[in-house]
Amino acid sequence: MPPLTLDAAFSAANLLAVGGWLLLLVTPRWRAGQFLAGLVIPSLLSLGYLVLIGVYWHQAHGGFSSLDDVAALFASRPLLLAGWAHYLAFDLLIGAWLLRRSQREGLPHGAMLPVLALTFLFGPVGYLLYLLLAASRAIASEDRIPRFLARLPAPLRALEWEPRLTAAGIAMLLLAVPTALAYALDPRLFNGDNVWLKPLKFEISVAIYLFSFALILPLTGEAFQRSRLGRFTVRPVIALLTFEIVYIAWRASRAEASHYNEESALAIALYAAMGIAAVLFTAASGILAYGLARQDAAPLPPALRRSLILGLGLTAVLGILSGVVLSATGSHTVGAVPPSAPAVPVFGWSLSVGDLRFGHFLALHAMQILPAFALLASLLGRTAALRSIEAFALVYAGITAAALIAALNARPLLGIG
């Protein structure tokens, strides 16, 4: 029998590890699968590691005292294979441990799929994602939210928060922390901006979106919340928004465009998927507007209910419309942007050419801006407040449409500037 070559051992180790990961992903509650993935396969990989170290360690050059010494150590192919076996064994052990822990803590397996995938590919990144999910869920748990609300001023104590949407919003804010650190440390630029600025802005925007849904959904009736439409506003919306953030961050890490990227068939397909996801989670605001308009919705002051319904409706209609315009135009700006052209701080909207992002921003945030206006309008009395909210909604829609039209005609910010 011919001796096992290093290349054959490498392939065998990979097959073993992949088999273990498939067991964790596909059969998460099968005890035999957990036994194989969490004990048998890591033990076999560890045994292979032990044999490689025992046979080839005497040939080692280098060590662990400096990065150059580590590079010299892994210049040996047998020791490089040993290091790979070490990586496969310990990452699989961590993946199996995280899966068991998630089951004890009641985390849904769907949330663990990206955790396991990232642990397989990037080890500690998957572990960090698990900590992020677990911490967000713990903070937003049913028993902690009331305790938090009890500390708020009296008018805010009556608020209710949907726990899953709240947890997802907290996760987005926590995710902004490493993104901000990357922004501070990474000097790379893309189209004149730091590569991490875009994902940072999107993470904050998505967090606001999720927190808004978390506050509004409990105002609808229980029958709506149990319906297919009501359920769509929770986990599907979280999944769609997470896909957007992951894709944008991935492109940012490579200093590549996430939007309008047609460099390959994969890029075209992913950009199309991102567009479909954007339409779906934006349409969810219209679904929430329907839930609030139903007779079984929670009792609310008429002005607040009207502003929420109109704001959510405008976000759905104008958000999708402005998104279609952005996609059809092939760029977020209309007109040639001069070098070192002025832009709105933080947002980056151009002050020299038409920028469709301004109108898109107004469209997406109608769901927050109209209720904020309603708080002021409520001081006018019931009838006047309702009329002023309707008038404001009409003017707001007109301003948003005017911003888009002005940008399409290459005029910056409604033609001013």
PDB file of N, CA and C in Angstrom, residues 168-213:
ATOM      1  N   ALA A 168     -32.666  42.938  16.504  1.00  0.00           N
ATOM      2  CA  ALA A 168     -31.977  43.165  15.230  1.00  0.00           C
ATOM      3  C   ALA A 168     -31.468  44.598  15.128  1.00  0.00           C
ATOM      4  N   GLY A 169     -32.258  45.566  15.627  1.00  0.00           N
ATOM      5  CA  GLY A 169     -31.802  46.957  15.622  1.00  0.00           C
ATOM      6  C   GLY A 169     -30.584  47.158  16.501  1.00  0.00           C
ATOM      7  N   ILE A 170     -30.595  46.533  17.678  1.00  0.00           N
ATOM      8  CA  ILE A 170     -29.434  46.620  18.570  1.00  0.00           C
ATOM      9  C   ILE A 170     -28.216  45.987  17.916  1.00  0.00           C
ATOM     10  N   ALA A 171     -28.422  44.848  17.248  1.00  0.00           N
ATOM     11  CA  ALA A 171     -27.314  44.180  16.562  1.00  0.00           C
ATOM     12  C   ALA A 171     -26.700  45.093  15.507  1.00  0.00           C
ATOM     13  N   MET A 172     -27.540  45.834  14.779  1.00  0.00           N
ATOM     14  CA  MET A 172     -27.016  46.751  13.754  1.00  0.00           C
ATOM     15  C   MET A 172     -26.190  47.862  14.386  1.00  0.00           C
ATOM     16  N   LEU A 173     -26.653  48.381  15.528  1.00  0.00           N
ATOM     17  CA  LEU A 173     -25.876  49.430  16.200  1.00  0.00           C
ATOM     18  C   LEU A 173     -24.547  48.881  16.715  1.00  0.00           C
ATOM     19  N   LEU A 174     -24.572  47.668  17.271  1.00  0.00           N
ATOM     20  CA  LEU A 174     -23.323  47.058  17.742  1.00  0.00           C
ATOM     21  C   LEU A 174     -22.387  46.770  16.576  1.00  0.00           C
ATOM     22  N   LEU A 175     -22.956  46.374  15.440  1.00  0.00           N
ATOM     23  CA  LEU A 175     -22.138  46.103  14.262  1.00  0.00           C
ATOM     24  C   LEU A 175     -21.462  47.366  13.751  1.00  0.00           C
ATOM     25  N   ALA A 176     -22.071  48.518  14.022  1.00  0.00           N
ATOM     26  CA  ALA A 176     -21.470  49.779  13.587  1.00  0.00           C
ATOM     27  C   ALA A 176     -20.167  50.075  14.323  1.00  0.00           C
ATOM     28  N   VAL A 177     -19.956  49.456  15.500  1.00  0.00           N
ATOM     29  CA  VAL A 177     -18.730  49.719  16.270  1.00  0.00           C
ATOM     30  C   VAL A 177     -17.486  49.212  15.526  1.00  0.00           C
ATOM     31  N   PRO A 178     -17.416  47.920  15.127  1.00  0.00           N
ATOM     32  CA  PRO A 178     -16.235  47.503  14.361  1.00  0.00           C
ATOM     33  C   PRO A 178     -16.131  48.202  13.011  1.00  0.00           C
ATOM     34  N   THR A 179     -17.280  48.554  12.419  1.00  0.00           N
ATOM     35  CA  THR A 179     -17.231  49.280  11.147  1.00  0.00           C
ATOM     36  C   THR A 179     -16.605  50.656  11.348  1.00  0.00           C
ATOM     37  N   ALA A 180     -16.957  51.312  12.439  1.00  0.00           N
ATOM     38  CA  ALA A 180     -16.348  52.616  12.733  1.00  0.00           C
ATOM     39  C   ALA A 180     -14.854  52.484  12.993  1.00  0.00           C
ATOM     40  N   LEU A 181     -14.435  51.407  13.663  1.00  0.00           N
ATOM     41  CA  LEU A 181     -13.006  51.175  13.887  1.00  0.00           C
ATOM     42  C   LEU A 181     -12.290  50.942  12.564  1.00  0.00           C
ATOM     43  N   ALA A 182     -12.927  50.165  11.674  1.00  0.00           N
ATOM     44  CA  ALA A 182     -12.337  49.947  10.353  1.00  0.00           C
ATOM     45  C   ALA A 182     -12.234  51.267   9.588  1.00  0.00           C
ATOM     46  N   TYR A 183     -13.249  52.113   9.726  1.00  0.00           N
ATOM     47  CA  TYR A 183     -13.236  53.433   9.085  1.00  0.00           C
ATOM     48  C   TYR A 183     -12.052  54.260   9.587  1.00  0.00           C
ATOM     49  N   ALA A 184     -11.773  54.167  10.887  1.00  0.00           N
ATOM     50  CA  ALA A 184     -10.680  54.954  11.467  1.00  0.00           C
ATOM     51  C   ALA A 184      -9.301  54.420  11.072  1.00  0.00           C
ATOM     52  N   LEU A 185      -9.206  53.115  10.833  1.00  0.00           N
ATOM     53  CA  LEU A 185      -7.895  52.496  10.588  1.00  0.00           C
ATOM     54  C   LEU A 185      -7.569  52.305   9.117  1.00  0.00           C
ATOM     55  N   ASP A 186      -8.581  52.158   8.272  1.00  0.00           N
ATOM     56  CA  ASP A 186      -8.352  51.812   6.866  1.00  0.00           C
ATOM     57  C   ASP A 186      -8.243  53.079   6.026  1.00  0.00           C
ATOM     58  N   PRO A 187      -7.105  53.317   5.383  1.00  0.00           N
ATOM     59  CA  PRO A 187      -6.950  54.551   4.611  1.00  0.00           C
ATOM     60  C   PRO A 187      -7.498  54.457   3.185  1.00  0.00           C
ATOM     61  N   ARG A 188      -7.998  53.305   2.766  1.00  0.00           N
ATOM     62  CA  ARG A 188      -8.442  53.147   1.384  1.00  0.00           C
ATOM     63  C   ARG A 188      -9.669  54.012   1.085  1.00  0.00           C
ATOM     64  N   LEU A 189      -9.721  54.497  -0.137  1.00  0.00           N
ATOM     65  CA  LEU A 189     -10.841  55.323  -0.597  1.00  0.00           C
ATOM     66  C   LEU A 189     -11.514  54.652  -1.781  1.00  0.00           C
ATOM     67  N   PHE A 190     -12.805  54.912  -1.913  1.00  0.00           N
ATOM     68  CA  PHE A 190     -13.546  54.488  -3.101  1.00  0.00           C
ATOM     69  C   PHE A 190     -14.456  55.638  -3.506  1.00  0.00           C
ATOM     70  N   ASN A 191     -14.263  56.128  -4.715  1.00  0.00           N
ATOM     71  CA  ASN A 191     -14.985  57.307  -5.210  1.00  0.00           C
ATOM     72  C   ASN A 191     -14.832  58.499  -4.269  1.00  0.00           C
ATOM     73  N   GLY A 192     -13.632  58.635  -3.694  1.00  0.00           N
ATOM     74  CA  GLY A 192     -13.321  59.787  -2.862  1.00  0.00           C
ATOM     75  C   GLY A 192     -13.698  59.660  -1.402  1.00  0.00           C
ATOM     76  N   ASP A 193     -14.394  58.585  -1.018  1.00  0.00           N
ATOM     77  CA  ASP A 193     -14.804  58.388   0.376  1.00  0.00           C
ATOM     78  C   ASP A 193     -14.119  57.156   0.950  1.00  0.00           C
ATOM     79  N   ASN A 194     -13.954  57.153   2.269  1.00  0.00           N
ATOM     80  CA  ASN A 194     -13.425  55.964   2.929  1.00  0.00           C
ATOM     81  C   ASN A 194     -14.314  54.762   2.591  1.00  0.00           C
ATOM     82  N   VAL A 195     -13.696  53.613   2.333  1.00  0.00           N
ATOM     83  CA  VAL A 195     -14.456  52.446   1.880  1.00  0.00           C
ATOM     84  C   VAL A 195     -15.499  51.995   2.906  1.00  0.00           C
ATOM     85  N   TRP A 196     -15.288  52.326   4.181  1.00  0.00           N
ATOM     86  CA  TRP A 196     -16.204  51.865   5.225  1.00  0.00           C
ATOM     87  C   TRP A 196     -17.299  52.866   5.555  1.00  0.00           C
ATOM     88  N   LEU A 197     -17.300  54.035   4.909  1.00  0.00           N
ATOM     89  CA  LEU A 197     -18.327  55.032   5.213  1.00  0.00           C
ATOM     90  C   LEU A 197     -19.717  54.546   4.805  1.00  0.00           C
ATOM     91  N   LYS A 198     -19.809  53.942   3.640  1.00  0.00           N
ATOM     92  CA  LYS A 198     -21.114  53.487   3.150  1.00  0.00           C
ATOM     93  C   LYS A 198     -21.733  52.428   4.055  1.00  0.00           C
ATOM     94  N   PRO A 199     -21.020  51.340   4.396  1.00  0.00           N
ATOM     95  CA  PRO A 199     -21.651  50.381   5.310  1.00  0.00           C
ATOM     96  C   PRO A 199     -21.983  50.975   6.671  1.00  0.00           C
ATOM     97  N   LEU A 200     -21.177  51.922   7.159  1.00  0.00           N
ATOM     98  CA  LEU A 200     -21.463  52.554   8.438  1.00  0.00           C
ATOM     99  C   LEU A 200     -22.775  53.320   8.377  1.00  0.00           C
ATOM    100  N   LYS A 201     -22.980  54.079   7.311  1.00  0.00           N
ATOM    101  CA  LYS A 201     -24.226  54.831   7.163  1.00  0.00           C
ATOM    102  C   LYS A 201     -25.425  53.889   7.023  1.00  0.00           C
ATOM    103  N   PHE A 202     -25.245  52.817   6.276  1.00  0.00           N
ATOM    104  CA  PHE A 202     -26.342  51.875   6.085  1.00  0.00           C
ATOM    105  C   PHE A 202     -26.691  51.155   7.386  1.00  0.00           C
ATOM    106  N   GLU A 203     -25.693  50.820   8.185  1.00  0.00           N
ATOM    107  CA  GLU A 203     -25.966  50.147   9.462  1.00  0.00           C
ATOM    108  C   GLU A 203     -26.796  51.035  10.383  1.00  0.00           C
ATOM    109  N   ILE A 204     -26.458  52.312  10.441  1.00  0.00           N
ATOM    110  CA  ILE A 204     -27.222  53.240  11.282  1.00  0.00           C
ATOM    111  C   ILE A 204     -28.637  53.418  10.735  1.00  0.00           C
ATOM    112  N   SER A 205     -28.751  53.561   9.417  1.00  0.00           N
ATOM    113  CA  SER A 205     -30.055  53.739   8.791  1.00  0.00           C
ATOM    114  C   SER A 205     -30.937  52.506   8.997  1.00  0.00           C
ATOM    115  N   VAL A 206     -30.359  51.321   8.842  1.00  0.00           N
ATOM    116  CA  VAL A 206     -31.115  50.082   9.030  1.00  0.00           C
ATOM    117  C   VAL A 206     -31.543  49.930  10.490  1.00  0.00           C
ATOM    118  N   ALA A 207     -30.678  50.328  11.423  1.00  0.00           N
ATOM    119  CA  ALA A 207     -31.047  50.274  12.843  1.00  0.00           C
ATOM    120  C   ALA A 207     -32.262  51.158  13.113  1.00  0.00           C
ATOM    121  N   ILE A 208     -32.286  52.362  12.556  1.00  0.00           N
ATOM    122  CA  ILE A 208     -33.436  53.259  12.724  1.00  0.00           C
ATOM    123  C   ILE A 208     -34.695  52.632  12.130  1.00  0.00           C
ATOM    124  N   TYR A 209     -34.553  52.024  10.975  1.00  0.00           N
ATOM    125  CA  TYR A 209     -35.678  51.367  10.301  1.00  0.00           C
ATOM    126  C   TYR A 209     -36.244  50.250  11.172  1.00  0.00           C
ATOM    127  N   LEU A 210     -35.363  49.418  11.724  1.00  0.00           N
ATOM    128  CA  LEU A 210     -35.799  48.292  12.549  1.00  0.00           C
ATOM    129  C   LEU A 210     -36.434  48.765  13.858  1.00  0.00           C
ATOM    130  N   PHE A 211     -35.845  49.764  14.489  1.00  0.00           N
ATOM    131  CA  PHE A 211     -36.437  50.290  15.727  1.00  0.00           C
ATOM    132  C   PHE A 211     -37.820  50.894  15.463  1.00  0.00           C
ATOM    133  N   SER A 212     -37.979  51.522  14.302  1.00  0.00           N
ATOM    134  CA  SER A 212     -39.292  52.080  13.954  1.00  0.00           C
ATOM    135  C   SER A 212     -40.319  50.968  13.818  1.00  0.00           C
ATOM    136  N   PHE A 213     -39.948  49.896  13.126  1.00  0.00           N
ATOM    137  CA  PHE A 213     -40.853  48.759  12.994  1.00  0.00           C
ATOM    138  C   PHE A 213     -41.149  48.140  14.367  1.00  0.00           C
TER     139      PHE A 213
END
